[in-house]
mmCIF file of C-alpha atoms in Angstrom:
data_model
loop_
_atom_site.group_PDB
_atom_site.id
_atom_site.type_symbol
_atom_site.label_atom_id
_atom_site.label_comp_id
_atom_site.label_asym_id
_atom_site.label_seq_id
_atom_site.Cartn_x
_atom_site.Cartn_y
_atom_site.Cartn_z
ATOM 1 C CA MET A 1 48.987 22.978 -129.853
ATOM 2 C CA SER A 2 45.739 22.753 -131.814
ATOM 3 C CA LYS A 3 43.137 25.275 -130.670
ATOM 4 C CA ARG A 4 39.373 24.894 -130.782
ATOM 5 C CA ILE A 5 37.335 27.380 -132.753
ATOM 6 C CA GLU A 6 36.233 29.459 -129.741
ATOM 7 C CA THR A 7 39.860 30.021 -128.734
ATOM 8 C CA VAL A 8 40.803 30.934 -132.302
ATOM 9 C CA CYS A 9 38.046 33.590 -132.327
ATOM 10 C CA VAL A 10 39.597 35.205 -129.277
ATOM 11 C CA GLN A 11 43.322 34.679 -129.773
ATOM 12 C CA GLY A 12 43.974 33.622 -133.382
ATOM 13 C CA GLY A 13 46.033 35.617 -135.844
ATOM 14 C CA TYR A 14 48.111 37.644 -133.402
ATOM 15 C CA THR A 15 50.468 36.470 -130.648
ATOM 16 C CA PRO A 16 52.351 39.305 -128.926
ATOM 17 C CA LYS A 17 55.989 38.784 -128.014
ATOM 18 C CA ASN A 18 57.579 39.827 -124.755
ATOM 19 C CA GLY A 19 56.727 43.456 -124.016
ATOM 20 C CA GLU A 20 54.516 43.911 -127.102
ATOM 21 C CA PRO A 21 50.897 45.220 -127.024
ATOM 22 C CA ARG A 22 48.357 42.667 -125.807
ATOM 23 C CA GLN A 23 45.748 44.045 -128.208
ATOM 24 C CA LEU A 24 46.273 43.854 -131.961
ATOM 25 C CA PRO A 25 48.057 47.117 -132.922
ATOM 26 C CA ILE A 26 46.587 49.373 -135.607
ATOM 27 C CA ILE A 27 49.409 50.009 -138.075
ATOM 28 C CA GLN A 28 47.808 53.109 -139.546
ATOM 29 C CA SER A 29 50.555 53.849 -142.046
ATOM 30 C CA THR A 30 50.481 53.923 -145.825
ATOM 31 C CA THR A 31 54.193 53.183 -146.201
ATOM 32 C CA PHE A 32 57.092 51.415 -144.499
ATOM 33 C CA LYS A 33 60.728 52.532 -144.254
ATOM 34 C CA TYR A 34 63.725 50.523 -145.489
ATOM 35 C CA ASP A 35 67.467 51.124 -145.190
ATOM 36 C CA THR A 36 68.340 50.321 -148.803
ATOM 37 C CA SER A 37 66.712 50.143 -152.216
ATOM 38 C CA GLU A 38 67.943 46.561 -152.442
ATOM 39 C CA ASP A 39 65.892 45.611 -149.373
ATOM 40 C CA MET A 40 62.757 47.113 -150.871
ATOM 41 C CA GLY A 41 63.516 45.623 -154.275
ATOM 42 C CA LYS A 42 63.319 42.117 -152.821
ATOM 43 C CA LEU A 43 59.762 42.867 -151.719
ATOM 44 C CA PHE A 44 58.776 44.082 -155.187
ATOM 45 C CA ASP A 45 60.277 40.916 -156.662
ATOM 46 C CA LEU A 46 58.313 38.770 -154.165
ATOM 47 C CA GLU A 47 61.595 37.353 -152.900
ATOM 48 C CA ALA A 48 61.157 38.475 -149.281
ATOM 49 C CA ASP A 49 58.333 38.880 -146.776
ATOM 50 C CA GLY A 50 57.480 42.326 -145.520
ATOM 51 C CA TYR A 51 55.483 45.482 -146.133
ATOM 52 C CA PHE A 52 56.073 48.477 -148.345
ATOM 53 C CA TYR A 53 52.623 49.902 -149.149
ATOM 54 C CA THR A 54 49.314 49.281 -147.376
ATOM 55 C CA ARG A 55 47.396 48.983 -150.648
ATOM 56 C CA LEU A 56 49.016 45.571 -151.042
ATOM 57 C CA ALA A 57 49.448 44.436 -147.458
ATOM 58 C CA ASN A 58 49.456 45.695 -143.883
ATOM 59 C CA PRO A 59 50.375 43.918 -140.611
ATOM 60 C CA THR A 60 47.017 44.630 -138.944
ATOM 61 C CA ASN A 61 45.101 43.332 -141.945
ATOM 62 C CA ASP A 62 47.291 40.257 -142.242
ATOM 63 C CA ALA A 63 46.733 39.318 -138.595
ATOM 64 C CA VAL A 64 42.942 39.472 -138.995
ATOM 65 C CA ALA A 65 43.079 37.579 -142.295
ATOM 66 C CA ALA A 66 45.194 34.908 -140.575
ATOM 67 C CA LYS A 67 42.541 34.534 -137.865
ATOM 68 C CA ILE A 68 39.726 34.056 -140.400
ATOM 69 C CA CYS A 69 41.965 31.670 -142.349
ATOM 70 C CA GLU A 70 42.488 29.554 -139.233
ATOM 71 C CA LEU A 71 38.755 29.605 -138.454
ATOM 72 C CA GLU A 72 37.969 28.304 -141.950
ATOM 73 C CA GLY A 73 40.796 25.762 -141.998
ATOM 74 C CA GLY A 74 42.523 27.381 -144.985
ATOM 75 C CA SER A 75 46.127 27.864 -146.042
ATOM 76 C CA ALA A 76 46.140 31.609 -146.840
ATOM 77 C CA ALA A 77 43.754 34.556 -146.746
ATOM 78 C CA MET A 78 43.432 38.244 -147.523
ATOM 79 C CA LEU A 79 41.101 41.052 -146.507
ATOM 80 C CA THR A 80 39.279 43.260 -149.003
ATOM 81 C CA SER A 81 37.330 46.490 -148.705
ATOM 82 C CA SER A 82 33.963 44.728 -149.023
ATOM 83 C CA GLY A 83 32.307 41.381 -149.608
ATOM 84 C CA GLN A 84 31.625 42.462 -153.190
ATOM 85 C CA ALA A 85 35.355 42.978 -153.737
ATOM 86 C CA ALA A 86 36.069 39.570 -152.197
ATOM 87 C CA ASN A 87 33.664 37.798 -154.552
ATOM 88 C CA PHE A 88 34.929 39.730 -157.565
ATOM 89 C CA TYR A 89 38.581 39.012 -156.786
ATOM 90 C CA SER A 90 37.920 35.333 -156.033
ATOM 91 C CA VAL A 91 36.474 34.814 -159.520
ATOM 92 C CA PHE A 92 38.534 37.289 -161.552
ATOM 93 C CA ASN A 93 41.777 35.860 -160.136
ATOM 94 C CA ILE A 94 41.211 32.751 -162.261
ATOM 95 C CA ALA A 95 38.638 33.777 -164.908
ATOM 96 C CA SER A 96 39.073 36.540 -167.468
ATOM 97 C CA CYS A 97 37.760 37.636 -170.869
ATOM 98 C CA GLY A 98 36.514 34.638 -172.819
ATOM 99 C CA ASP A 99 36.051 32.416 -169.764
ATOM 100 C CA HIS A 100 32.941 30.919 -168.197
ATOM 101 C CA VAL A 101 31.711 30.319 -164.636
ATOM 102 C CA VAL A 102 28.852 28.197 -163.281
ATOM 103 C CA ALA A 103 26.961 29.811 -160.379
ATOM 104 C CA SER A 104 23.990 29.041 -158.219
ATOM 105 C CA SER A 105 21.058 31.302 -159.103
ATOM 106 C CA ALA A 106 20.130 31.699 -155.425
ATOM 107 C CA ILE A 107 22.757 34.220 -154.372
ATOM 108 C CA TYR A 108 22.850 37.754 -152.996
ATOM 109 C CA GLY A 109 21.398 40.266 -155.475
ATOM 110 C CA GLY A 110 24.593 42.310 -155.538
ATOM 111 C CA SER A 111 26.621 39.222 -156.454
ATOM 112 C CA TYR A 112 24.117 38.276 -159.160
ATOM 113 C CA ASN A 113 24.380 41.748 -160.686
ATOM 114 C CA LEU A 114 28.188 41.687 -160.447
ATOM 115 C CA PHE A 115 28.287 38.412 -162.344
ATOM 116 C CA SER A 116 25.441 38.835 -164.838
ATOM 117 C CA VAL A 117 26.035 42.484 -165.770
ATOM 118 C CA THR A 118 29.417 43.919 -164.781
ATOM 119 C CA MET A 119 31.632 40.873 -165.277
ATOM 120 C CA LYS A 120 29.727 40.013 -168.433
ATOM 121 C CA LYS A 121 30.897 43.373 -169.806
ATOM 122 C CA MET A 122 34.430 42.232 -168.950
ATOM 123 C CA GLY A 123 33.963 39.144 -171.100
ATOM 124 C CA VAL A 124 33.307 36.574 -168.363
ATOM 125 C CA ASP A 125 30.151 34.582 -169.046
ATOM 126 C CA PHE A 126 28.049 33.019 -166.273
ATOM 127 C CA THR A 127 25.536 30.186 -166.378
ATOM 128 C CA PHE A 128 23.147 30.254 -163.417
ATOM 129 C CA VAL A 129 21.772 26.930 -162.230
ATOM 130 C CA SER A 130 19.131 26.163 -159.652
ATOM 131 C CA PRO A 131 20.648 25.280 -156.268
ATOM 132 C CA ASP A 132 18.212 22.359 -156.295
ATOM 133 C CA CYS A 133 19.330 21.079 -159.691
ATOM 134 C CA THR A 134 20.164 17.424 -160.240
ATOM 135 C CA GLU A 135 23.739 16.254 -160.758
ATOM 136 C CA GLU A 136 22.926 15.791 -164.440
ATOM 137 C CA GLU A 137 21.618 19.346 -164.768
ATOM 138 C CA LEU A 138 24.637 20.726 -162.949
ATOM 139 C CA ASN A 139 27.128 18.819 -165.096
ATOM 140 C CA ALA A 140 25.333 19.982 -168.243
ATOM 141 C CA ALA A 141 26.106 23.622 -167.346
ATOM 142 C CA PHE A 142 29.871 23.184 -167.734
ATOM 143 C CA ARG A 143 31.755 24.225 -170.869
ATOM 144 C CA PRO A 144 35.341 23.632 -172.033
ATOM 145 C CA ASN A 145 36.182 27.206 -170.897
ATOM 146 C CA THR A 146 34.559 26.929 -167.441
ATOM 147 C CA LYS A 147 36.997 28.124 -164.757
ATOM 148 C CA ALA A 148 35.037 27.975 -161.495
ATOM 149 C CA VAL A 149 31.776 27.192 -159.702
ATOM 150 C CA PHE A 150 30.251 29.692 -157.259
ATOM 151 C CA GLY A 151 27.575 29.338 -154.583
ATOM 152 C CA GLU A 152 26.501 30.449 -151.103
ATOM 153 C CA THR A 153 26.306 28.174 -148.075
ATOM 154 C CA ILE A 154 23.019 29.850 -147.122
ATOM 155 C CA ALA A 155 21.591 32.042 -149.871
ATOM 156 C CA ASN A 156 20.786 35.664 -149.078
ATOM 157 C CA PRO A 157 17.803 36.240 -148.787
ATOM 158 C CA ALA A 158 16.162 33.030 -150.046
ATOM 159 C CA LEU A 159 17.867 30.972 -147.281
ATOM 160 C CA VAL A 160 18.484 28.075 -149.653
ATOM 161 C CA VAL A 161 21.021 25.650 -148.174
ATOM 162 C CA LEU A 162 23.453 24.569 -150.873
ATOM 163 C CA ASP A 163 24.443 20.931 -151.337
ATOM 164 C CA ILE A 164 28.140 21.786 -151.092
ATOM 165 C CA GLU A 165 29.360 18.224 -151.600
ATOM 166 C CA MET A 166 27.398 17.799 -154.820
ATOM 167 C CA PHE A 167 28.615 21.117 -156.235
ATOM 168 C CA ALA A 168 32.200 20.295 -155.190
ATOM 169 C CA LYS A 169 32.009 16.868 -156.829
ATOM 170 C CA ALA A 170 30.827 18.394 -160.111
ATOM 171 C CA ALA A 171 33.425 21.168 -160.008
ATOM 172 C CA HIS A 172 36.275 18.755 -159.393
ATOM 173 C CA ALA A 173 35.032 16.329 -162.052
ATOM 174 C CA HIS A 174 35.422 19.179 -164.545
ATOM 175 C CA GLY A 175 38.784 20.300 -163.158
ATOM 176 C CA VAL A 176 37.699 23.591 -161.610
ATOM 177 C CA PRO A 177 37.520 24.922 -158.024
ATOM 178 C CA LEU A 178 34.372 25.513 -155.989
ATOM 179 C CA ILE A 179 34.068 29.002 -154.494
ATOM 180 C CA ILE A 180 31.656 29.291 -151.553
ATOM 181 C CA ASP A 181 30.392 32.518 -149.982
ATOM 182 C CA ASN A 182 30.074 31.536 -146.313
ATOM 183 C CA THR A 183 28.821 34.906 -145.025
ATOM 184 C CA PHE A 184 25.563 33.771 -143.405
ATOM 185 C CA ALA A 185 26.768 30.524 -141.835
ATOM 186 C CA THR A 186 30.200 31.805 -140.723
ATOM 187 C CA PRO A 187 32.887 29.224 -139.839
ATOM 188 C CA ILE A 188 31.121 28.769 -136.495
ATOM 189 C CA ASN A 189 28.237 26.885 -138.138
ATOM 190 C CA CYS A 190 29.847 25.587 -141.345
ATOM 191 C CA ARG A 191 33.385 25.192 -142.703
ATOM 192 C CA PRO A 192 32.846 24.657 -146.448
ATOM 193 C CA ILE A 193 36.429 23.500 -147.035
ATOM 194 C CA GLU A 194 35.620 20.374 -144.992
ATOM 195 C CA TRP A 195 32.831 19.622 -147.501
ATOM 196 C CA GLY A 196 34.972 20.065 -150.619
ATOM 197 C CA ALA A 197 35.035 23.825 -151.236
ATOM 198 C CA ASP A 198 38.362 25.179 -152.494
ATOM 199 C CA ILE A 199 37.956 28.914 -151.866
ATOM 200 C CA VAL A 200 35.751 30.596 -149.248
ATOM 201 C CA THR A 201 34.645 34.222 -149.262
ATOM 202 C CA HIS A 202 32.947 36.422 -146.677
ATOM 203 C CA SER A 203 31.255 39.739 -146.446
ATOM 204 C CA THR A 204 32.837 40.450 -143.078
ATOM 205 C CA THR A 205 30.413 43.380 -142.830
ATOM 206 C CA LYS A 206 27.861 40.871 -141.559
ATOM 207 C CA TYR A 207 28.232 38.432 -138.637
ATOM 208 C CA ILE A 208 32.021 38.534 -138.478
ATOM 209 C CA ASP A 209 31.889 42.259 -137.644
ATOM 210 C CA GLY A 210 28.425 41.909 -136.126
ATOM 211 C CA HIS A 211 27.988 45.497 -134.978
ATOM 212 C CA GLY A 212 27.414 47.416 -138.192
ATOM 213 C CA VAL A 213 30.566 49.508 -137.855
ATOM 214 C CA THR A 214 32.820 48.378 -140.697
ATOM 215 C CA VAL A 215 32.391 47.232 -144.287
ATOM 216 C CA GLY A 216 34.802 44.526 -145.400
ATOM 217 C CA GLY A 217 35.442 41.206 -147.077
ATOM 218 C CA CYS A 218 37.776 38.235 -146.924
ATOM 219 C CA ILE A 219 39.011 35.479 -149.256
ATOM 220 C CA VAL A 220 40.332 32.204 -147.851
ATOM 221 C CA ASP A 221 42.146 29.645 -149.994
ATOM 222 C CA SER A 222 42.045 26.013 -148.891
ATOM 223 C CA GLY A 223 45.383 25.302 -150.559
ATOM 224 C CA LYS A 224 43.939 21.986 -151.747
ATOM 225 C CA PHE A 225 43.117 22.639 -155.388
ATOM 226 C CA ASP A 226 45.951 21.470 -157.660
ATOM 227 C CA TRP A 227 46.268 24.282 -160.204
ATOM 228 C CA THR A 228 49.304 22.584 -161.759
ATOM 229 C CA LYS A 229 47.176 19.593 -162.761
ATOM 230 C CA TYR A 230 45.259 21.974 -165.049
ATOM 231 C CA ALA A 231 48.129 24.303 -165.964
ATOM 232 C CA ASP A 232 46.714 25.086 -169.419
ATOM 233 C CA LYS A 233 43.441 26.190 -167.809
ATOM 234 C CA TYR A 234 45.114 28.449 -165.212
ATOM 235 C CA PRO A 235 48.110 30.073 -166.909
ATOM 236 C CA GLY A 236 47.958 33.052 -164.534
ATOM 237 C CA LEU A 237 48.976 30.780 -161.685
ATOM 238 C CA CYS A 238 51.101 28.238 -163.542
ATOM 239 C CA THR A 239 53.136 30.303 -166.040
ATOM 240 C CA PRO A 240 55.535 33.230 -165.511
ATOM 241 C CA ASP A 241 53.997 36.601 -164.626
ATOM 242 C CA ASP A 242 55.774 39.254 -166.683
ATOM 243 C CA SER A 243 54.547 41.996 -164.356
ATOM 244 C CA TYR A 244 56.558 40.401 -161.530
ATOM 245 C CA HIS A 245 59.800 39.526 -163.302
ATOM 246 C CA GLY A 246 58.607 36.170 -164.479
ATOM 247 C CA VAL A 247 57.571 34.659 -161.156
ATOM 248 C CA THR A 248 55.411 31.538 -161.433
ATOM 249 C CA TYR A 249 53.105 31.607 -158.426
ATOM 250 C CA THR A 250 52.587 27.854 -158.034
ATOM 251 C CA GLU A 251 56.336 27.238 -158.208
ATOM 252 C CA ARG A 252 57.357 30.029 -155.836
ATOM 253 C CA PHE A 253 54.520 29.816 -153.293
ATOM 254 C CA GLY A 254 53.151 26.289 -153.688
ATOM 255 C CA LEU A 255 49.507 25.281 -153.762
ATOM 256 C CA GLY A 256 48.990 26.779 -150.294
ATOM 257 C CA GLY A 257 50.037 30.302 -151.231
ATOM 258 C CA ALA A 258 49.758 30.736 -155.002
ATOM 259 C CA PHE A 259 46.118 31.873 -155.230
ATOM 260 C CA ILE A 260 46.226 34.521 -152.488
ATOM 261 C CA THR A 261 49.681 35.795 -153.507
ATOM 262 C CA LYS A 262 48.532 36.322 -157.094
ATOM 263 C CA CYS A 263 45.287 37.914 -155.880
ATOM 264 C CA THR A 264 47.293 40.374 -153.782
ATOM 265 C CA ALA A 265 50.178 40.996 -156.171
ATOM 266 C CA GLN A 266 47.962 41.526 -159.217
ATOM 267 C CA LEU A 267 44.359 42.367 -158.338
ATOM 268 C CA MET A 268 44.911 44.327 -155.135
ATOM 269 C CA ARG A 269 47.815 46.130 -156.786
ATOM 270 C CA ASP A 270 45.680 47.127 -159.769
ATOM 271 C CA PHE A 271 42.177 47.561 -158.286
ATOM 272 C CA GLY A 272 43.149 48.712 -154.798
ATOM 273 C CA SER A 273 40.133 47.441 -152.831
ATOM 274 C CA ILE A 274 42.079 47.319 -149.576
ATOM 275 C CA GLN A 275 40.501 47.271 -146.145
ATOM 276 C CA SER A 276 41.808 50.025 -143.893
ATOM 277 C CA PRO A 277 43.835 48.902 -140.834
ATOM 278 C CA GLN A 278 41.371 50.759 -138.595
ATOM 279 C CA ASN A 279 38.479 48.723 -140.019
ATOM 280 C CA ALA A 280 40.489 45.521 -139.648
ATOM 281 C CA PHE A 281 40.971 46.378 -135.962
ATOM 282 C CA TYR A 282 37.204 46.793 -135.514
ATOM 283 C CA LEU A 283 36.701 43.529 -137.374
ATOM 284 C CA ASN A 284 39.002 41.712 -134.991
ATOM 285 C CA MET A 285 37.001 42.997 -132.033
ATOM 286 C CA GLY A 286 33.876 41.506 -133.618
ATOM 287 C CA LEU A 287 35.629 38.193 -134.227
ATOM 288 C CA GLU A 288 36.467 37.848 -130.539
ATOM 289 C CA SER A 289 32.781 37.320 -129.705
ATOM 290 C CA LEU A 290 31.663 35.612 -132.934
ATOM 291 C CA HIS A 291 31.214 32.176 -131.369
ATOM 292 C CA ILE A 292 28.964 33.612 -128.648
ATOM 293 C CA ARG A 293 26.949 35.938 -130.865
ATOM 294 C CA VAL A 294 26.170 33.439 -133.635
ATOM 295 C CA LYS A 295 24.636 31.023 -131.137
ATOM 296 C CA ARG A 296 22.294 33.738 -129.795
ATOM 297 C CA HIS A 297 21.347 34.913 -133.306
ATOM 298 C CA CYS A 298 20.339 31.357 -134.188
ATOM 299 C CA GLU A 299 18.368 30.851 -130.974
ATOM 300 C CA ASN A 300 16.399 34.066 -131.559
ATOM 301 C CA ALA A 301 15.759 33.239 -135.211
ATOM 302 C CA GLN A 302 14.516 29.750 -134.364
ATOM 303 C CA THR A 303 12.086 31.165 -131.800
ATOM 304 C CA VAL A 304 10.829 33.851 -134.206
ATOM 305 C CA ALA A 305 10.496 31.371 -137.086
ATOM 306 C CA GLU A 306 8.374 29.047 -134.946
ATOM 307 C CA PHE A 307 6.109 31.975 -133.964
ATOM 308 C CA LEU A 308 5.696 33.102 -137.566
ATOM 309 C CA ALA A 309 4.962 29.581 -138.785
ATOM 310 C CA ALA A 310 2.035 29.379 -136.349
ATOM 311 C CA ASN A 311 0.610 32.832 -137.181
ATOM 312 C CA ASP A 312 -2.424 32.952 -139.502
ATOM 313 C CA LYS A 313 -1.353 36.291 -141.024
ATOM 314 C CA ILE A 314 1.828 34.740 -142.401
ATOM 315 C CA ALA A 315 1.644 33.020 -145.796
ATOM 316 C CA TRP A 316 4.896 31.066 -145.565
ATOM 317 C CA VAL A 317 8.202 30.910 -143.637
ATOM 318 C CA ASN A 318 11.679 29.926 -144.822
ATOM 319 C CA TYR A 319 14.034 28.850 -142.063
ATOM 320 C CA CYS A 320 15.979 25.630 -142.299
ATOM 321 C CA GLY A 321 15.702 25.064 -138.547
ATOM 322 C CA LEU A 322 11.978 24.325 -138.923
ATOM 323 C CA PRO A 323 11.322 20.558 -139.306
ATOM 324 C CA GLY A 324 8.942 21.168 -142.213
ATOM 325 C CA ASP A 325 11.339 23.416 -144.129
ATOM 326 C CA LYS A 326 12.432 22.320 -147.591
ATOM 327 C CA TYR A 327 16.084 22.457 -146.552
ATOM 328 C CA TYR A 328 15.737 20.996 -143.055
ATOM 329 C CA ALA A 329 17.380 17.655 -143.905
ATOM 330 C CA ARG A 330 20.236 19.322 -145.795
ATOM 331 C CA ALA A 331 20.767 21.736 -142.913
ATOM 332 C CA GLN A 332 21.038 18.825 -140.496
ATOM 333 C CA LYS A 333 23.988 17.633 -142.582
ATOM 334 C CA TYR A 334 25.829 20.895 -143.195
ATOM 335 C CA LEU A 335 24.536 23.061 -140.319
ATOM 336 C CA PRO A 336 23.786 20.751 -137.380
ATOM 337 C CA ASN A 337 24.501 23.443 -134.773
ATOM 338 C CA GLY A 338 22.353 26.151 -136.369
ATOM 339 C CA SER A 339 22.262 28.173 -139.564
ATOM 340 C CA CYS A 340 21.965 31.945 -139.117
ATOM 341 C CA GLY A 341 19.827 34.643 -137.542
ATOM 342 C CA VAL A 342 17.914 35.501 -140.718
ATOM 343 C CA VAL A 343 14.302 34.422 -141.321
ATOM 344 C CA SER A 344 12.497 34.975 -144.636
ATOM 345 C CA PHE A 345 8.697 34.975 -144.790
ATOM 346 C CA GLY A 346 5.701 36.259 -146.693
ATOM 347 C CA VAL A 347 2.831 38.262 -145.225
ATOM 348 C CA LYS A 348 -0.664 37.423 -146.448
ATOM 349 C CA GLY A 349 -1.766 40.287 -148.686
ATOM 350 C CA GLY A 350 1.422 40.423 -150.755
ATOM 351 C CA ARG A 351 3.772 43.354 -151.313
ATOM 352 C CA LYS A 352 1.452 46.029 -149.858
ATOM 353 C CA ALA A 353 0.826 44.033 -146.681
ATOM 354 C CA ALA A 354 4.552 43.401 -146.292
ATOM 355 C CA GLU A 355 5.320 47.107 -146.552
ATOM 356 C CA THR A 356 2.581 47.953 -144.008
ATOM 357 C CA PHE A 357 3.919 45.325 -141.614
ATOM 358 C CA MET A 358 7.497 46.598 -141.819
ATOM 359 C CA LYS A 359 6.411 50.210 -141.333
ATOM 360 C CA HIS A 360 4.894 49.336 -137.938
ATOM 361 C CA LEU A 361 7.866 47.454 -136.476
ATOM 362 C CA LYS A 362 9.420 49.287 -133.531
ATOM 363 C CA ILE A 363 12.450 47.140 -132.609
ATOM 364 C CA ALA A 364 13.484 45.871 -136.032
ATOM 365 C CA ALA A 365 14.517 48.792 -138.255
ATOM 366 C CA ILE A 366 14.208 48.874 -142.045
ATOM 367 C CA GLU A 367 17.797 48.680 -143.292
ATOM 368 C CA THR A 368 19.804 47.301 -146.190
ATOM 369 C CA HIS A 369 21.967 45.655 -143.553
ATOM 370 C CA VAL A 370 21.698 42.157 -142.115
ATOM 371 C CA ALA A 371 23.463 39.997 -139.502
ATOM 372 C CA ASP A 372 23.722 42.847 -137.003
ATOM 373 C CA ALA A 373 23.539 42.890 -133.194
ATOM 374 C CA ARG A 374 20.371 44.940 -133.712
ATOM 375 C CA SER A 375 17.383 43.377 -135.449
ATOM 376 C CA CYS A 376 16.597 44.764 -138.885
ATOM 377 C CA CYS A 377 14.387 43.906 -141.839
ATOM 378 C CA LEU A 378 14.202 44.466 -145.562
ATOM 379 C CA HIS A 379 11.866 43.993 -148.518
ATOM 380 C CA PRO A 380 14.462 42.685 -151.053
ATOM 381 C CA ALA A 381 12.292 43.069 -154.161
ATOM 382 C CA SER A 382 12.247 46.819 -153.457
ATOM 383 C CA ALA A 383 15.879 47.088 -152.388
ATOM 384 C CA THR A 384 18.811 44.659 -152.817
ATOM 385 C CA HIS A 385 17.118 42.774 -155.676
ATOM 386 C CA ARG A 386 15.415 45.797 -157.243
ATOM 387 C CA GLN A 387 17.359 45.455 -160.519
ATOM 388 C CA MET A 388 15.979 41.955 -161.182
ATOM 389 C CA ASN A 389 12.905 41.242 -163.265
ATOM 390 C CA ASP A 390 10.225 38.846 -162.013
ATOM 391 C CA ASP A 391 11.797 35.792 -163.672
ATOM 392 C CA GLU A 392 15.201 36.581 -162.177
ATOM 393 C CA LEU A 393 13.590 37.174 -158.783
ATOM 394 C CA ARG A 394 11.906 33.781 -158.888
ATOM 395 C CA ALA A 395 15.169 32.095 -159.927
ATOM 396 C CA ALA A 396 16.888 33.728 -156.953
ATOM 397 C CA GLY A 397 14.112 32.540 -154.634
ATOM 398 C CA VAL A 398 12.818 36.058 -153.993
ATOM 399 C CA SER A 399 9.059 36.623 -154.224
ATOM 400 C CA PRO A 400 7.411 40.082 -154.200
ATOM 401 C CA ASP A 401 6.037 39.482 -150.694
ATOM 402 C CA LEU A 402 9.311 38.271 -149.169
ATOM 403 C CA VAL A 403 10.389 39.988 -145.955
ATOM 404 C CA ARG A 404 13.924 39.325 -144.720
ATOM 405 C CA LEU A 405 14.114 39.654 -140.938
ATOM 406 C CA SER A 406 17.543 39.580 -139.335
ATOM 407 C CA CYS A 407 17.139 38.650 -135.686
ATOM 408 C CA GLY A 408 19.626 40.470 -133.487
ATOM 409 C CA LEU A 409 20.757 39.847 -129.939
ATOM 410 C CA GLU A 410 17.697 41.318 -128.202
ATOM 411 C CA ASN A 411 15.316 39.363 -126.003
ATOM 412 C CA ALA A 412 13.457 36.846 -128.166
ATOM 413 C CA GLN A 413 10.077 37.562 -126.566
ATOM 414 C CA ASP A 414 10.482 41.280 -127.241
ATOM 415 C CA LEU A 415 11.078 40.469 -130.902
ATOM 416 C CA ILE A 416 7.940 38.335 -131.013
ATOM 417 C CA ASP A 417 5.870 41.012 -129.278
ATOM 418 C CA ASP A 418 7.073 43.569 -131.820
ATOM 419 C CA ILE A 419 6.204 41.313 -134.751
ATOM 420 C CA ALA A 420 2.787 40.580 -133.259
ATOM 421 C CA GLN A 421 1.843 44.243 -132.881
ATOM 422 C CA ALA A 422 3.064 45.024 -136.394
ATOM 423 C CA LEU A 423 0.955 42.218 -137.831
ATOM 424 C CA GLU A 424 -2.106 43.686 -136.097
ATOM 425 C CA SER A 425 -1.716 46.772 -138.315
ATOM 426 C CA ILE A 426 -2.522 44.777 -141.455
#
């Protein structure tokens, strides 16, 4: 029986059998016992399903990954220790030294630094394009060695809404997959796979957890990209892997399982960015209320955005739920039920005024976090995007006066009252 998304949030991923725990068990064990070496050997050869070491896989983690996979409409998924690890793995699983990736310039500062600095040192080159580029400009960014396209459904913190269909069309025309970070929208408000995305990532630290208790990430594969059609471009998936006795992932696991199996068997094995089973358990508790929480976050953010837009001490407001917003029409297409609980705006008076305003907030705390049950705010140019120069900041849609306010689950009028009194301090 097909289940609607609200039911999947509550009951997806884990179905107890007769007499088993009703709640998802925490399998807090590093290792698993087997009767014979032959039994364990089949696991190492990827010839049998099972668990032998939690760095590669764990039953608690797999149940939560399966729930997120079902929410996104994918074929396979895996948890990671953070959203950064998820984005790194999603790209590095198919792009290595000498390869090239096209990415939207309006992405989270940590992702931009990962791509432009750290992965560049590893020999992977990135071309950053404006999320508002034309099809011609986007197509011009591709090279013969391009292996993927990367973007965010809703950019953090610029709140740019990506034209997923256009980016998917360009990616597929050049024979590469589109990777979409869906952290801000969550599968409640957007399922990128339905718009052409091939791989979806999440920082589960944000709305999926929703309570600021556990750092984590997730990668979901749609199972729709035909790696075998471009076998020369993706030898890691389409030719024998010597480190696993010559297994060819696309042959053994099909299009639905090849990407995630390789990501687990190779990258998780070698880099070890595993999410702990305890954190996965907390994550599942957050997922059970995701469909309720996201709706309230969006309602509060819409109310706050409308108040800010009408306030004469505010220079500008970015929120795609406002009819006059640059991305309003695009949001109506991709995010008809709401976008996220984050509002970006500028305070008249620039950086100094923004810092004064934030210092006087009483409900919203200054944090590097976002998408929490509790409201919080940040000045990205001084924090998450601090490593960028002014040109890079502008390309990412981050101005020196930008304040990112993450509206929590509090009373909307209390949030407005708090903002109003803080603005009086300027």
